[in-house]
PDB file of C-alpha atoms in Angstrom:
ATOM      1  CA  UNK A   1       0.000   0.000   0.000  1.00 92.00           C
ATOM      2  CA  UNK A   2       0.897   3.681  -0.237  1.00 95.00           C
ATOM      3  CA  UNK A   3      -0.177   6.708   1.750  1.00 96.00           C
ATOM      4  CA  UNK A   4      -1.710   9.742   0.077  1.00 95.00           C
ATOM      5  CA  UNK A   5       0.794  12.092  -1.527  1.00 96.00           C
ATOM      6  CA  UNK A   6       1.352  15.504   0.060  1.00 96.00           C
ATOM      7  CA  UNK A   7       2.753  18.825  -1.095  1.00 96.00           C
ATOM      8  CA  UNK A   8       5.926  19.892   0.699  1.00 96.00           C
ATOM      9  CA  UNK A   9       5.063  23.114   2.561  1.00 93.00           C
ATOM     10  CA  UNK A  10       8.542  24.475   1.914  1.00 92.00           C
ATOM     11  CA  UNK A  11       9.134  23.874  -1.808  1.00 95.00           C
ATOM     12  CA  UNK A  12       5.643  22.923  -2.973  1.00 95.00           C
ATOM     13  CA  UNK A  13       6.723  19.731  -4.694  1.00 96.00           C
ATOM     14  CA  UNK A  14       4.520  16.634  -4.588  1.00 97.00           C
ATOM     15  CA  UNK A  15       5.887  14.059  -2.129  1.00 97.00           C
ATOM     16  CA  UNK A  16       4.879  10.507  -2.949  1.00 96.00           C
ATOM     17  CA  UNK A  17       4.705   7.732  -0.378  1.00 96.00           C
ATOM     18  CA  UNK A  18       6.951   4.731  -0.314  1.00 96.00           C
ATOM     19  CA  UNK A  19       5.186   1.385  -0.288  1.00 95.00           C
ATOM     20  CA  UNK A  20       4.493  -0.375   3.007  1.00 95.00           C
ATOM     21  CA  UNK A  21       2.929  -3.537   4.334  1.00 94.00           C
ATOM     22  CA  UNK A  22      -0.161  -2.691   6.434  1.00 92.00           C
ATOM     23  CA  UNK A  23      -0.086  -3.578  10.119  1.00 89.00           C
ATOM     24  CA  UNK A  24      -2.851  -5.505  11.909  1.00 88.00           C
ATOM     25  CA  UNK A  25      -5.037  -2.391  11.969  1.00 86.00           C
ATOM     26  CA  UNK A  26      -4.543  -1.746   8.277  1.00 86.00           C
ATOM     27  CA  UNK A  27      -2.293   1.258   8.755  1.00 90.00           C
ATOM     28  CA  UNK A  28       1.343   2.143   8.198  1.00 94.00           C
ATOM     29  CA  UNK A  29       4.036   1.639  10.857  1.00 93.00           C
ATOM     30  CA  UNK A  30       4.472   4.636  13.141  1.00 91.00           C
ATOM     31  CA  UNK A  31       7.239   7.025  12.108  1.00 91.00           C
ATOM     32  CA  UNK A  32       9.929   7.172  14.782  1.00 88.00           C
ATOM     33  CA  UNK A  33      12.270   9.544  12.975  1.00 91.00           C
ATOM     34  CA  UNK A  34      12.968  11.077   9.585  1.00 95.00           C
ATOM     35  CA  UNK A  35      14.255   7.844   8.028  1.00 94.00           C
ATOM     36  CA  UNK A  36      11.068   5.966   8.944  1.00 95.00           C
ATOM     37  CA  UNK A  37       8.743   8.522   7.331  1.00 96.00           C
ATOM     38  CA  UNK A  38       7.148   7.045   4.215  1.00 97.00           C
ATOM     39  CA  UNK A  39       6.799  10.516   2.715  1.00 97.00           C
ATOM     40  CA  UNK A  40      10.003  12.552   2.635  1.00 97.00           C
ATOM     41  CA  UNK A  41      11.049  15.651   0.748  1.00 97.00           C
ATOM     42  CA  UNK A  42      14.757  14.923   0.455  1.00 97.00           C
ATOM     43  CA  UNK A  43      15.492  18.362  -1.011  1.00 96.00           C
ATOM     44  CA  UNK A  44      14.082  20.154   2.026  1.00 96.00           C
ATOM     45  CA  UNK A  45      14.842  17.541   4.670  1.00 96.00           C
ATOM     46  CA  UNK A  46      11.207  17.274   5.754  1.00 96.00           C
ATOM     47  CA  UNK A  47       9.462  14.015   6.566  1.00 97.00           C
ATOM     48  CA  UNK A  48       5.770  13.626   7.316  1.00 97.00           C
ATOM     49  CA  UNK A  49       4.200  11.318   9.883  1.00 95.00           C
ATOM     50  CA  UNK A  50       2.664   8.090   8.620  1.00 96.00           C
ATOM     51  CA  UNK A  51      -0.960   8.901   9.406  1.00 93.00           C
ATOM     52  CA  UNK A  52      -3.437   7.764   6.777  1.00 92.00           C
ATOM     53  CA  UNK A  53      -4.203  11.222   5.405  1.00 93.00           C
ATOM     54  CA  UNK A  54      -2.891  13.721   2.910  1.00 93.00           C
ATOM     55  CA  UNK A  55      -4.042  16.696   5.005  1.00 94.00           C
ATOM     56  CA  UNK A  56      -0.856  18.463   6.119  1.00 92.00           C
ATOM     57  CA  UNK A  57      -2.613  20.082   9.082  1.00 89.00           C
ATOM     58  CA  UNK A  58      -3.119  16.603  10.533  1.00 93.00           C
ATOM     59  CA  UNK A  59       0.464  15.453   9.965  1.00 94.00           C
ATOM     60  CA  UNK A  60       3.524  16.012  12.096  1.00 93.00           C
ATOM     61  CA  UNK A  61       6.611  17.272  10.293  1.00 94.00           C
ATOM     62  CA  UNK A  62       9.755  15.334  11.233  1.00 96.00           C
ATOM     63  CA  UNK A  63      13.051  17.028  10.430  1.00 96.00           C
ATOM     64  CA  UNK A  64      16.169  15.372   9.085  1.00 96.00           C
ATOM     65  CA  UNK A  65      18.119  18.154  10.848  1.00 96.00           C
ATOM     66  CA  UNK A  66      16.152  19.698  13.743  1.00 95.00           C
ATOM     67  CA  UNK A  67      18.375  22.787  13.661  1.00 96.00           C
ATOM     68  CA  UNK A  68      18.009  23.527   9.931  1.00 93.00           C
ATOM     69  CA  UNK A  69      17.285  27.207   9.337  1.00 91.00           C
ATOM     70  CA  UNK A  70      18.394  28.224  12.836  1.00 96.00           C
ATOM     71  CA  UNK A  71      21.604  30.047  13.771  1.00 96.00           C
ATOM     72  CA  UNK A  72      24.546  27.704  14.340  1.00 95.00           C
ATOM     73  CA  UNK A  73      24.859  28.703  17.993  1.00 96.00           C
ATOM     74  CA  UNK A  74      21.363  27.416  18.851  1.00 95.00           C
ATOM     75  CA  UNK A  75      22.570  23.821  18.692  1.00 94.00           C
ATOM     76  CA  UNK A  76      25.672  24.381  20.815  1.00 94.00           C
ATOM     77  CA  UNK A  77      25.430  22.257  23.928  1.00 93.00           C
ATOM     78  CA  UNK A  78      22.301  20.336  22.912  1.00 94.00           C
ATOM     79  CA  UNK A  79      23.987  16.934  22.673  1.00 93.00           C
ATOM     80  CA  UNK A  80      25.682  17.323  26.039  1.00 93.00           C
ATOM     81  CA  UNK A  81      22.419  18.462  27.617  1.00 94.00           C
ATOM     82  CA  UNK A  82      20.526  15.514  26.153  1.00 94.00           C
ATOM     83  CA  UNK A  83      23.100  12.957  27.292  1.00 94.00           C
ATOM     84  CA  UNK A  84      22.992  14.322  30.843  1.00 94.00           C
ATOM     85  CA  UNK A  85      19.247  14.970  31.190  1.00 95.00           C
ATOM     86  CA  UNK A  86      17.941  13.737  34.531  1.00 95.00           C
ATOM     87  CA  UNK A  87      15.408  11.202  33.244  1.00 95.00           C
ATOM     88  CA  UNK A  88      17.769   8.540  31.930  1.00 96.00           C
ATOM     89  CA  UNK A  89      15.054   6.142  30.778  1.00 95.00           C
ATOM     90  CA  UNK A  90      13.417   8.883  28.696  1.00 93.00           C
ATOM     91  CA  UNK A  91      16.506  10.043  26.821  1.00 94.00           C
ATOM     92  CA  UNK A  92      15.946   8.056  23.620  1.00 92.00           C
ATOM     93  CA  UNK A  93      12.316   9.136  23.438  1.00 91.00           C
ATOM     94  CA  UNK A  94      13.413  12.723  24.021  1.00 93.00           C
ATOM     95  CA  UNK A  95      15.839  12.530  21.095  1.00 92.00           C
ATOM     96  CA  UNK A  96      13.197  11.045  18.765  1.00 91.00           C
ATOM     97  CA  UNK A  97      10.586  13.609  19.765  1.00 93.00           C
ATOM     98  CA  UNK A  98      13.131  16.418  19.386  1.00 95.00           C
ATOM     99  CA  UNK A  99      13.030  15.862  15.611  1.00 95.00           C
ATOM    100  CA  UNK A 100       9.294  16.626  15.513  1.00 94.00           C
ATOM    101  CA  UNK A 101       7.597  19.935  14.743  1.00 92.00           C
ATOM    102  CA  UNK A 102       5.431  19.329  17.817  1.00 92.00           C
ATOM    103  CA  UNK A 103       8.319  18.876  20.227  1.00 94.00           C
ATOM    104  CA  UNK A 104       7.909  20.820  23.474  1.00 95.00           C
ATOM    105  CA  UNK A 105      11.581  20.186  24.197  1.00 96.00           C
ATOM    106  CA  UNK A 106      12.703  21.756  20.907  1.00 96.00           C
ATOM    107  CA  UNK A 107      10.659  24.903  21.537  1.00 97.00           C
ATOM    108  CA  UNK A 108      11.928  25.060  25.119  1.00 97.00           C
ATOM    109  CA  UNK A 109      15.536  24.725  23.989  1.00 97.00           C
ATOM    110  CA  UNK A 110      15.265  27.295  21.185  1.00 97.00           C
ATOM    111  CA  UNK A 111      13.334  30.007  23.034  1.00 96.00           C
ATOM    112  CA  UNK A 112      15.299  29.801  26.278  1.00 96.00           C
ATOM    113  CA  UNK A 113      18.682  29.595  24.558  1.00 96.00           C
ATOM    114  CA  UNK A 114      17.674  32.755  22.671  1.00 96.00           C
ATOM    115  CA  UNK A 115      16.781  34.517  25.929  1.00 95.00           C
ATOM    116  CA  UNK A 116      20.075  33.378  27.435  1.00 95.00           C
ATOM    117  CA  UNK A 117      22.037  34.701  24.442  1.00 94.00           C
ATOM    118  CA  UNK A 118      20.278  38.071  24.820  1.00 94.00           C
ATOM    119  CA  UNK A 119      20.876  38.251  28.565  1.00 93.00           C
ATOM    120  CA  UNK A 120      17.135  38.794  28.831  1.00 94.00           C
ATOM    121  CA  UNK A 121      15.884  36.474  31.566  1.00 95.00           C
ATOM    122  CA  UNK A 122      15.660  39.101  34.286  1.00 94.00           C
ATOM    123  CA  UNK A 123      14.010  41.630  31.981  1.00 94.00           C
ATOM    124  CA  UNK A 124      11.553  39.094  30.581  1.00 95.00           C
ATOM    125  CA  UNK A 125      10.531  37.634  33.942  1.00 96.00           C
ATOM    126  CA  UNK A 126      10.072  41.160  35.283  1.00 94.00           C
ATOM    127  CA  UNK A 127       7.792  42.116  32.394  1.00 94.00           C
ATOM    128  CA  UNK A 128       5.535  39.084  32.813  1.00 94.00           C
ATOM    129  CA  UNK A 129       5.150  39.860  36.505  1.00 93.00           C
ATOM    130  CA  UNK A 130       7.172  37.025  37.985  1.00 93.00           C
ATOM    131  CA  UNK A 131      10.212  38.907  39.317  1.00 89.00           C
ATOM    132  CA  UNK A 132      10.351  42.044  41.452  1.00 83.00           C
ATOM    133  CA  UNK A 133      12.092  45.042  39.966  1.00 82.00           C
ATOM    134  CA  UNK A 134      15.036  45.063  42.385  1.00 79.00           C
ATOM    135  CA  UNK A 135      16.651  41.907  40.942  1.00 86.00           C
ATOM    136  CA  UNK A 136      19.519  42.848  38.635  1.00 83.00           C
ATOM    137  CA  UNK A 137      21.497  39.644  37.948  1.00 89.00           C
ATOM    138  CA  UNK A 138      20.973  37.103  35.188  1.00 93.00           C
ATOM    139  CA  UNK A 139      20.240  33.576  36.446  1.00 94.00           C
ATOM    140  CA  UNK A 140      21.873  30.216  36.055  1.00 94.00           C
ATOM    141  CA  UNK A 141      19.877  28.311  33.414  1.00 95.00           C
ATOM    142  CA  UNK A 142      19.247  24.589  33.725  1.00 96.00           C
ATOM    143  CA  UNK A 143      17.282  22.719  31.064  1.00 96.00           C
ATOM    144  CA  UNK A 144      16.062  19.252  32.153  1.00 96.00           C
ATOM    145  CA  UNK A 145      18.450  19.485  35.091  1.00 95.00           C
ATOM    146  CA  UNK A 146      21.509  20.346  32.993  1.00 94.00           C
ATOM    147  CA  UNK A 147      23.460  23.601  32.836  1.00 91.00           C
ATOM    148  CA  UNK A 148      25.282  24.669  29.703  1.00 76.00           C
ATOM    149  CA  UNK A 149      28.034  25.860  32.052  1.00 72.00           C
ATOM    150  CA  UNK A 150      28.267  22.582  33.956  1.00 58.00           C
ATOM    151  CA  UNK A 151      32.003  23.045  34.531  1.00 62.00           C
ATOM    152  CA  UNK A 152      31.365  25.914  36.976  1.00 71.00           C
ATOM    153  CA  UNK A 153      31.288  24.935  40.673  1.00 75.00           C
ATOM    154  CA  UNK A 154      27.920  26.594  41.343  1.00 78.00           C
ATOM    155  CA  UNK A 155      26.330  24.823  38.355  1.00 80.00           C
ATOM    156  CA  UNK A 156      27.687  21.466  39.507  1.00 86.00           C
ATOM    157  CA  UNK A 157      26.326  22.201  42.971  1.00 91.00           C
ATOM    158  CA  UNK A 158      22.866  23.011  41.588  1.00 93.00           C
ATOM    159  CA  UNK A 159      22.602  19.696  39.771  1.00 93.00           C
ATOM    160  CA  UNK A 160      23.944  17.809  42.774  1.00 94.00           C
ATOM    161  CA  UNK A 161      21.332  19.494  44.983  1.00 96.00           C
ATOM    162  CA  UNK A 162      18.528  18.538  42.579  1.00 96.00           C
ATOM    163  CA  UNK A 163      19.602  14.901  42.528  1.00 97.00           C
ATOM    164  CA  UNK A 164      19.948  14.806  46.312  1.00 97.00           C
ATOM    165  CA  UNK A 165      16.404  16.175  46.722  1.00 98.00           C
ATOM    166  CA  UNK A 166      14.940  13.653  44.279  1.00 97.00           C
ATOM    167  CA  UNK A 167      16.788  10.776  45.928  1.00 97.00           C
ATOM    168  CA  UNK A 168      15.587  11.918  49.355  1.00 96.00           C
ATOM    169  CA  UNK A 169      11.982  11.980  48.127  1.00 96.00           C
ATOM    170  CA  UNK A 170      12.428   8.427  46.849  1.00 96.00           C
ATOM    171  CA  UNK A 171      12.502   8.821  43.080  1.00 96.00           C
ATOM    172  CA  UNK A 172      13.883   6.100  40.843  1.00 96.00           C
ATOM    173  CA  UNK A 173      17.430   7.176  39.839  1.00 96.00           C
ATOM    174  CA  UNK A 174      16.773   6.151  36.221  1.00 96.00           C
ATOM    175  CA  UNK A 175      13.518   8.118  35.882  1.00 95.00           C
ATOM    176  CA  UNK A 176      13.896  11.259  37.950  1.00 96.00           C
ATOM    177  CA  UNK A 177      11.653  14.298  37.590  1.00 96.00           C
ATOM    178  CA  UNK A 178      13.005  16.570  34.871  1.00 95.00           C
ATOM    179  CA  UNK A 179      12.075  20.238  35.406  1.00 97.00           C
ATOM    180  CA  UNK A 180      11.894  21.711  31.915  1.00 97.00           C
ATOM    181  CA  UNK A 181      13.466  25.026  32.907  1.00 98.00           C
ATOM    182  CA  UNK A 182      15.116  26.242  36.093  1.00 97.00           C
ATOM    183  CA  UNK A 183      16.172  29.881  36.419  1.00 97.00           C
ATOM    184  CA  UNK A 184      18.313  30.181  39.550  1.00 96.00           C
ATOM    185  CA  UNK A 185      18.850  33.801  40.610  1.00 95.00           C
ATOM    186  CA  UNK A 186      20.930  32.860  43.631  1.00 93.00           C
ATOM    187  CA  UNK A 187      19.770  34.521  46.840  1.00 93.00           C
ATOM    188  CA  UNK A 188      17.116  36.433  44.876  1.00 93.00           C
ATOM    189  CA  UNK A 189      15.097  33.302  44.173  1.00 95.00           C
ATOM    190  CA  UNK A 190      14.335  30.389  41.881  1.00 97.00           C
ATOM    191  CA  UNK A 191      11.871  29.871  39.040  1.00 98.00           C
ATOM    192  CA  UNK A 192      10.794  26.417  37.828  1.00 98.00           C
ATOM    193  CA  UNK A 193       8.929  26.347  34.499  1.00 98.00           C
ATOM    194  CA  UNK A 194       6.788  23.442  33.289  1.00 98.00           C
ATOM    195  CA  UNK A 195       6.404  23.863  29.512  1.00 97.00           C
ATOM    196  CA  UNK A 196       3.471  22.772  27.368  1.00 96.00           C
ATOM    197  CA  UNK A 197       3.001  23.169  23.632  1.00 93.00           C
ATOM    198  CA  UNK A 198       0.238  20.929  22.308  1.00 86.00           C
ATOM    199  CA  UNK A 199      -0.391  18.601  25.229  1.00 90.00           C
ATOM    200  CA  UNK A 200      -2.336  19.042  28.449  1.00 93.00           C
ATOM    201  CA  UNK A 201      -0.807  19.018  31.914  1.00 96.00           C
ATOM    202  CA  UNK A 202      -0.097  15.469  33.027  1.00 95.00           C
ATOM    203  CA  UNK A 203      -2.723  14.122  35.430  1.00 96.00           C
ATOM    204  CA  UNK A 204      -2.931  11.077  37.667  1.00 97.00           C
ATOM    205  CA  UNK A 205      -5.890   9.724  39.687  1.00 97.00           C
ATOM    206  CA  UNK A 206      -5.836  10.175  43.488  1.00 96.00           C
ATOM    207  CA  UNK A 207      -5.177   6.446  43.854  1.00 96.00           C
ATOM    208  CA  UNK A 208      -1.893   6.648  41.922  1.00 97.00           C
ATOM    209  CA  UNK A 209       0.738   5.261  44.306  1.00 95.00           C
ATOM    210  CA  UNK A 210       3.532   7.758  43.579  1.00 96.00           C
ATOM    211  CA  UNK A 211       1.545  10.755  44.847  1.00 97.00           C
ATOM    212  CA  UNK A 212       2.578   9.888  48.381  1.00 96.00           C
ATOM    213  CA  UNK A 213       6.292  10.538  47.997  1.00 96.00           C
ATOM    214  CA  UNK A 214       5.668  14.155  46.917  1.00 98.00           C
ATOM    215  CA  UNK A 215       2.847  15.054  49.309  1.00 97.00           C
ATOM    216  CA  UNK A 216       4.153  13.553  52.538  1.00 95.00           C
ATOM    217  CA  UNK A 217       6.653  14.990  55.033  1.00 95.00           C
ATOM    218  CA  UNK A 218       6.580  18.517  53.602  1.00 97.00           C
ATOM    219  CA  UNK A 219       4.971  21.887  54.354  1.00 97.00           C
ATOM    220  CA  UNK A 220       4.861  22.662  50.592  1.00 98.00           C
ATOM    221  CA  UNK A 221       1.108  21.967  50.312  1.00 98.00           C
ATOM    222  CA  UNK A 222      -1.686  23.680  52.210  1.00 98.00           C
ATOM    223  CA  UNK A 223      -4.336  21.111  51.250  1.00 98.00           C
ATOM    224  CA  UNK A 224      -3.080  17.743  50.016  1.00 97.00           C
ATOM    225  CA  UNK A 225      -6.579  16.372  49.428  1.00 97.00           C
ATOM    226  CA  UNK A 226      -7.329  19.262  47.110  1.00 98.00           C
ATOM    227  CA  UNK A 227      -4.075  18.651  45.231  1.00 98.00           C
ATOM    228  CA  UNK A 228      -5.139  15.044  44.679  1.00 98.00           C
ATOM    229  CA  UNK A 229      -8.557  16.127  43.437  1.00 97.00           C
ATOM    230  CA  UNK A 230      -7.012  18.342  40.744  1.00 98.00           C
ATOM    231  CA  UNK A 231      -4.980  15.383  39.464  1.00 98.00           C
ATOM    232  CA  UNK A 232      -2.142  17.722  38.425  1.00 98.00           C
ATOM    233  CA  UNK A 233       0.605  15.277  39.266  1.00 98.00           C
ATOM    234  CA  UNK A 234       3.376  16.757  37.117  1.00 97.00           C
ATOM    235  CA  UNK A 235       2.895  20.255  38.500  1.00 98.00           C
ATOM    236  CA  UNK A 236       2.729  18.890  42.050  1.00 98.00           C
ATOM    237  CA  UNK A 237       6.057  17.106  41.565  1.00 98.00           C
ATOM    238  CA  UNK A 238       7.654  20.300  40.304  1.00 98.00           C
ATOM    239  CA  UNK A 239       6.211  22.309  43.200  1.00 98.00           C
ATOM    240  CA  UNK A 240       7.557  19.896  45.798  1.00 98.00           C
ATOM    241  CA  UNK A 241      11.018  19.638  44.255  1.00 98.00           C
ATOM    242  CA  UNK A 242      11.212  23.382  43.587  1.00 98.00           C
ATOM    243  CA  UNK A 243      10.135  24.112  47.168  1.00 98.00           C
ATOM    244  CA  UNK A 244      12.924  21.936  48.534  1.00 98.00           C
ATOM    245  CA  UNK A 245      15.473  23.274  46.037  1.00 98.00           C
ATOM    246  CA  UNK A 246      14.685  26.916  46.847  1.00 97.00           C
ATOM    247  CA  UNK A 247      14.835  26.425  50.600  1.00 96.00           C
ATOM    248  CA  UNK A 248      14.321  29.815  52.248  1.00 95.00           C
ATOM    249  CA  UNK A 249      14.656  31.699  48.967  1.00 96.00           C
ATOM    250  CA  UNK A 250      11.687  33.055  46.959  1.00 96.00           C
ATOM    251  CA  UNK A 251      10.241  30.385  44.667  1.00 97.00           C
ATOM    252  CA  UNK A 252       7.887  30.518  41.685  1.00 98.00           C
ATOM    253  CA  UNK A 253       6.465  27.616  39.707  1.00 98.00           C
ATOM    254  CA  UNK A 254       5.316  28.674  36.234  1.00 98.00           C
ATOM    255  CA  UNK A 255       3.074  26.699  33.908  1.00 98.00           C
ATOM    256  CA  UNK A 256       3.936  27.955  30.400  1.00 97.00           C
ATOM    257  CA  UNK A 257       1.712  26.985  27.479  1.00 94.00           C
ATOM    258  CA  UNK A 258      -0.933  28.014  24.939  1.00 93.00           C
ATOM    259  CA  UNK A 259      -3.644  30.350  26.199  1.00 91.00           C
ATOM    260  CA  UNK A 260      -6.357  27.683  25.989  1.00 91.00           C
ATOM    261  CA  UNK A 261      -4.457  25.606  28.554  1.00 94.00           C
ATOM    262  CA  UNK A 262      -5.503  28.201  31.129  1.00 95.00           C
ATOM    263  CA  UNK A 263      -9.077  28.846  29.948  1.00 94.00           C
ATOM    264  CA  UNK A 264     -12.447  27.366  30.918  1.00 95.00           C
ATOM    265  CA  UNK A 265     -12.386  24.173  32.938  1.00 96.00           C
ATOM    266  CA  UNK A 266      -8.599  23.923  32.596  1.00 95.00           C
ATOM    267  CA  UNK A 267      -8.256  27.337  34.180  1.00 96.00           C
ATOM    268  CA  UNK A 268     -10.602  26.410  37.015  1.00 97.00           C
ATOM    269  CA  UNK A 269      -8.597  23.290  37.835  1.00 97.00           C
ATOM    270  CA  UNK A 270      -5.331  25.249  37.767  1.00 98.00           C
ATOM    271  CA  UNK A 271      -6.802  27.887  40.073  1.00 97.00           C
ATOM    272  CA  UNK A 272      -7.877  25.147  42.474  1.00 98.00           C
ATOM    273  CA  UNK A 273      -4.378  23.653  42.283  1.00 98.00           C
ATOM    274  CA  UNK A 274      -2.836  27.039  43.050  1.00 98.00           C
ATOM    275  CA  UNK A 275      -5.053  27.515  46.103  1.00 98.00           C
ATOM    276  CA  UNK A 276      -3.959  24.109  47.444  1.00 98.00           C
ATOM    277  CA  UNK A 277      -0.303  25.158  47.634  1.00 98.00           C
ATOM    278  CA  UNK A 278       1.468  26.774  50.566  1.00 98.00           C
ATOM    279  CA  UNK A 279       2.127  30.132  48.942  1.00 97.00           C
ATOM    280  CA  UNK A 280       3.074  33.485  50.427  1.00 91.00           C
ATOM    281  CA  UNK A 281       6.408  34.556  51.849  1.00 90.00           C
ATOM    282  CA  UNK A 282       7.855  34.760  48.343  1.00 93.00           C
ATOM    283  CA  UNK A 283       6.358  31.506  47.046  1.00 97.00           C
ATOM    284  CA  UNK A 284       3.873  31.597  44.172  1.00 97.00           C
ATOM    285  CA  UNK A 285       2.300  29.641  41.319  1.00 98.00           C
ATOM    286  CA  UNK A 286       1.794  31.421  37.984  1.00 97.00           C
ATOM    287  CA  UNK A 287       0.418  30.586  34.550  1.00 97.00           C
ATOM    288  CA  UNK A 288       2.004  32.164  31.481  1.00 96.00           C
ATOM    289  CA  UNK A 289       0.922  31.944  27.849  1.00 93.00           C
ATOM    290  CA  UNK A 290       3.309  31.849  24.929  1.00 93.00           C
ATOM    291  CA  UNK A 291       1.638  35.044  23.702  1.00 88.00           C
ATOM    292  CA  UNK A 292       2.481  36.897  26.898  1.00 92.00           C
ATOM    293  CA  UNK A 293       6.043  35.574  26.910  1.00 93.00           C
ATOM    294  CA  UNK A 294       6.847  36.354  23.276  1.00 91.00           C
ATOM    295  CA  UNK A 295       5.105  39.712  23.565  1.00 90.00           C
ATOM    296  CA  UNK A 296       7.782  40.923  26.000  1.00 91.00           C
ATOM    297  CA  UNK A 297      10.678  40.457  23.573  1.00 90.00           C
ATOM    298  CA  UNK A 298      12.184  43.788  22.474  1.00 86.00           C
ATOM    299  CA  UNK A 299      13.541  42.676  19.138  1.00 84.00           C
ATOM    300  CA  UNK A 300      12.762  39.362  17.533  1.00 88.00           C
ATOM    301  CA  UNK A 301      15.055  38.227  14.706  1.00 93.00           C
ATOM    302  CA  UNK A 302      13.437  37.008  11.513  1.00 93.00           C
ATOM    303  CA  UNK A 303      14.541  33.420  12.084  1.00 94.00           C
ATOM    304  CA  UNK A 304      12.739  33.325  15.444  1.00 93.00           C
ATOM    305  CA  UNK A 305       9.502  34.747  14.012  1.00 90.00           C
ATOM    306  CA  UNK A 306       9.613  32.131  11.272  1.00 89.00           C
ATOM    307  CA  UNK A 307      10.324  29.412  13.817  1.00 92.00           C
ATOM    308  CA  UNK A 308       7.440  30.564  16.007  1.00 90.00           C
ATOM    309  CA  UNK A 309       5.121  30.423  13.008  1.00 85.00           C
ATOM    310  CA  UNK A 310       6.217  26.941  11.990  1.00 84.00           C
ATOM    311  CA  UNK A 311       5.832  25.625  15.547  1.00 87.00           C
ATOM    312  CA  UNK A 312       2.373  27.094  16.056  1.00 80.00           C
ATOM    313  CA  UNK A 313       3.386  29.780  18.540  1.00 83.00           C
ATOM    314  CA  UNK A 314       2.228  32.564  16.207  1.00 65.00           C
ATOM    315  CA  UNK A 315      -1.340  31.289  16.468  1.00 59.00           C
ATOM    316  CA  UNK A 316      -1.313  32.392  20.066  1.00 47.00           C
ATOM    317  CA  UNK A 317      -0.221  35.987  19.351  1.00 46.00           C
TER     318      UNK A 317
END
């Protein structure tokens, strides 16, 4: 069998499907990378997921080179970060997903490396209402528990502290929590950011066994039963670990994502989650849309605007 042909969105050429043997459900094997895409535009380096449709809006683009069209410096440090990311068992999946146009990790890496290159973390966090005006230093940046300056003593200490906290809570060393973004401003405070692009916040039922390790033996939560009722397991893990990591310093947990992640019923559940936390005294939970984040940038280079459009971020502006 063959899948429907598609038109390459970059060059406009017709991309025919390679032949395949249908699986038990009558479909094509799932694409797990560029080479396994049955429809590939070799000239542009774009592959298309193996869904049984020719509608591009319903297909995921998979890149031969995930950094094509981006400045060379964007990719610096990616391999080292990936190979040292905290969730060891998830590394191969992370690499495969990184090639996709729907990769949260790719957007996280690109946008936050840009902000780092501009020295704009303090300014940006101030403008979105997360930092007070008196903070003047730029933070240490850790992505998935890894600093691009891992050779510095303070960066090594930050990672060691994270691992110690996770081990103390009782996490599996091969599948530790992986905060998407940590901005460590030293004595001025810490920001943890949980990033979402096209997926919802991860939820677990109240009966899920691993809740206990994050909710017990800690003053981080004001109402543990209410936390359980929201189901927001991923955010709860980040709150607990961030609370312990910050210690006596100010701490903010940010949920960054598309505006509709914070609207309607989603917004109500997030508000209920926020009210279940032990906030005050410099500790807070915030939601932040991509529109509000990107809207604070002073000057956006053409490559970043194009990237934002291709990744769906422009739809939220």
